[in-house]
XYZ file of C-alpha atoms in Angstrom:
183
model
C 226.725 62.789 47.486
C 223.873 59.693 47.644
C 221.335 60.014 50.211
C 220.312 56.678 51.605
C 216.494 56.978 51.602
C 214.580 53.613 53.098
C 213.158 53.216 56.990
C 212.345 50.109 56.940
C 214.683 46.851 55.855
C 212.413 45.219 53.058
C 212.450 41.995 52.169
C 213.895 40.436 49.209
C 212.234 37.188 47.512
C 213.947 34.889 45.182
C 213.031 31.718 43.452
C 213.849 30.007 46.701
C 215.130 31.960 48.687
C 213.479 35.240 51.193
C 216.495 37.509 52.810
C 215.141 39.675 55.669
C 215.563 41.488 58.657
C 217.965 39.235 61.224
C 216.178 39.839 64.524
C 217.324 38.414 68.002
C 215.919 35.232 67.201
C 219.016 34.767 64.941
C 221.715 35.564 67.334
C 222.201 31.240 67.599
C 222.238 30.683 64.215
C 224.548 33.245 64.015
C 226.728 31.887 66.870
C 226.662 28.896 65.430
C 227.646 30.493 61.967
C 230.730 32.015 63.520
C 231.646 29.305 65.652
C 232.300 27.065 62.694
C 235.773 26.170 61.507
C 234.775 25.645 58.305
C 232.565 29.153 57.729
C 234.921 30.815 59.601
C 238.076 29.831 57.000
C 238.293 32.771 54.811
C 236.883 34.879 57.125
C 239.188 36.825 59.418
C 237.371 38.550 61.876
C 237.555 37.232 65.821
C 234.474 34.545 66.572
C 232.004 35.267 69.161
C 232.667 33.608 73.220
C 228.344 33.925 73.910
C 225.126 33.937 72.108
C 224.964 37.071 73.744
C 228.104 38.456 71.436
C 225.934 37.880 68.285
C 222.895 39.294 69.369
C 224.687 42.458 70.278
C 226.729 41.705 66.593
C 222.636 41.783 65.559
C 221.876 45.109 67.564
C 224.737 46.532 65.947
C 223.426 45.866 62.755
C 220.623 46.806 62.472
C 221.049 50.172 64.282
C 223.937 50.757 61.525
C 220.923 49.823 59.100
C 219.507 53.317 60.701
C 222.259 55.056 60.547
C 222.512 55.096 56.567
C 225.704 52.366 57.467
C 224.587 49.251 56.422
C 221.744 46.878 54.917
C 222.746 43.169 56.092
C 220.234 40.576 55.444
C 219.862 37.141 57.145
C 219.204 34.868 53.975
C 216.222 32.106 54.573
C 215.059 29.519 52.947
C 211.505 30.625 51.071
C 209.676 27.392 53.245
C 211.676 28.547 56.198
C 211.863 31.811 56.928
C 212.344 31.918 60.719
C 215.477 29.339 59.910
C 218.329 31.714 59.133
C 221.237 29.310 56.954
C 224.257 32.688 56.463
C 224.123 36.202 55.949
C 225.315 38.578 53.854
C 224.747 42.648 52.527
C 226.482 45.570 52.343
C 228.719 46.061 55.304
C 229.886 49.210 54.699
C 228.298 51.674 52.410
C 230.472 55.108 51.581
C 227.994 57.790 50.750
C 230.012 59.804 49.823
C 231.383 57.798 46.880
C 228.237 56.111 45.340
C 230.159 52.252 46.379
C 229.571 49.606 49.229
C 231.001 46.421 50.634
C 229.162 43.198 49.921
C 229.954 40.640 52.435
C 228.589 37.371 52.881
C 228.220 33.611 54.855
C 226.343 30.739 54.561
C 225.823 26.826 56.174
C 228.297 24.543 54.848
C 225.470 22.416 54.732
C 223.959 24.658 51.796
C 226.923 24.655 49.973
C 227.092 23.931 45.824
C 223.559 24.191 46.166
C 223.783 28.309 44.047
C 222.165 29.442 47.138
C 224.594 32.477 47.942
C 225.145 33.158 43.929
C 220.681 33.168 43.724
C 220.936 35.945 46.971
C 224.317 37.815 45.734
C 222.143 38.451 41.793
C 219.295 39.553 43.416
C 221.562 42.352 46.109
C 223.457 43.678 43.530
C 220.241 44.659 41.842
C 219.092 45.815 45.047
C 222.548 48.184 45.266
C 222.605 49.620 41.321
C 218.487 49.860 41.238
C 217.149 50.716 45.149
C 220.565 52.315 46.689
C 221.683 53.835 43.331
C 224.906 52.386 44.259
C 227.699 53.775 41.030
C 229.791 50.175 42.576
C 230.003 47.270 45.420
C 233.115 45.731 45.967
C 234.271 42.625 48.192
C 237.291 42.414 50.567
C 238.132 38.643 50.197
C 240.801 36.407 50.924
C 243.705 35.303 48.205
C 242.860 31.454 49.279
C 239.397 32.407 49.398
C 238.839 30.617 45.304
C 235.421 29.531 45.421
C 234.087 33.582 46.647
C 236.447 34.682 43.721
C 234.691 32.432 41.142
C 231.071 33.140 42.629
C 232.063 37.355 42.399
C 233.868 36.868 38.807
C 230.665 34.855 37.551
C 228.340 38.474 38.920
C 231.039 40.403 36.497
C 233.651 41.702 39.282
C 236.929 42.023 38.447
C 239.601 42.003 40.399
C 240.637 45.128 41.376
C 243.475 45.513 43.718
C 246.074 42.995 45.543
C 247.368 44.387 49.188
C 249.942 42.621 50.730
C 250.146 41.830 54.237
C 247.774 44.606 54.332
C 245.233 43.114 57.487
C 246.655 42.317 61.234
C 244.640 39.318 62.577
C 245.523 37.169 65.305
C 249.267 38.291 65.574
C 249.599 36.995 61.649
C 249.538 40.032 58.276
C 247.394 38.693 55.945
C 247.257 39.802 52.337
C 243.605 40.990 50.656
C 242.081 41.035 47.176
C 239.506 43.617 46.104
C 237.156 42.418 43.338
C 234.296 45.556 42.441
C 231.715 45.717 40.070
C 230.626 49.245 38.211
C 227.101 49.786 37.377
C 226.864 49.352 34.101
């Protein structure tokens, strides 16, 4: 079994970005992301009713980090490290199988600038070289062409297409699974 040895969530810096631990101060930004119809178009999760719901999500994320269950960063620009513009990371870490599930979201004001791609490259590197993962997967809504292209750009391949495997808001939805193996 893979061992989770991180005691504190490390920061990751790229050319333009700082990926850092999410804090209670990010709750308003997270609430705005999770209630934005453009952001949530292909993210089939319930929307928060209040900022307190986003505060709870952040607390749970940080508690689960200390249990070795996830590593999820606030995505910020280096010039504005206190302003969360998105988040990304490993939402589920499967230590038994050396595998983690990747997820991400970004405020629409920053779309089509290569921000998620830049952050994703760093997070993939972290997953393989720091966490020692064997594989990384991503579960996307089949209608999300931008996410599909992003994953394929970073070497992910389609592993599965599940028909009506996810029930959300009264409908059965399809899922596409992409995977990347450690080289």
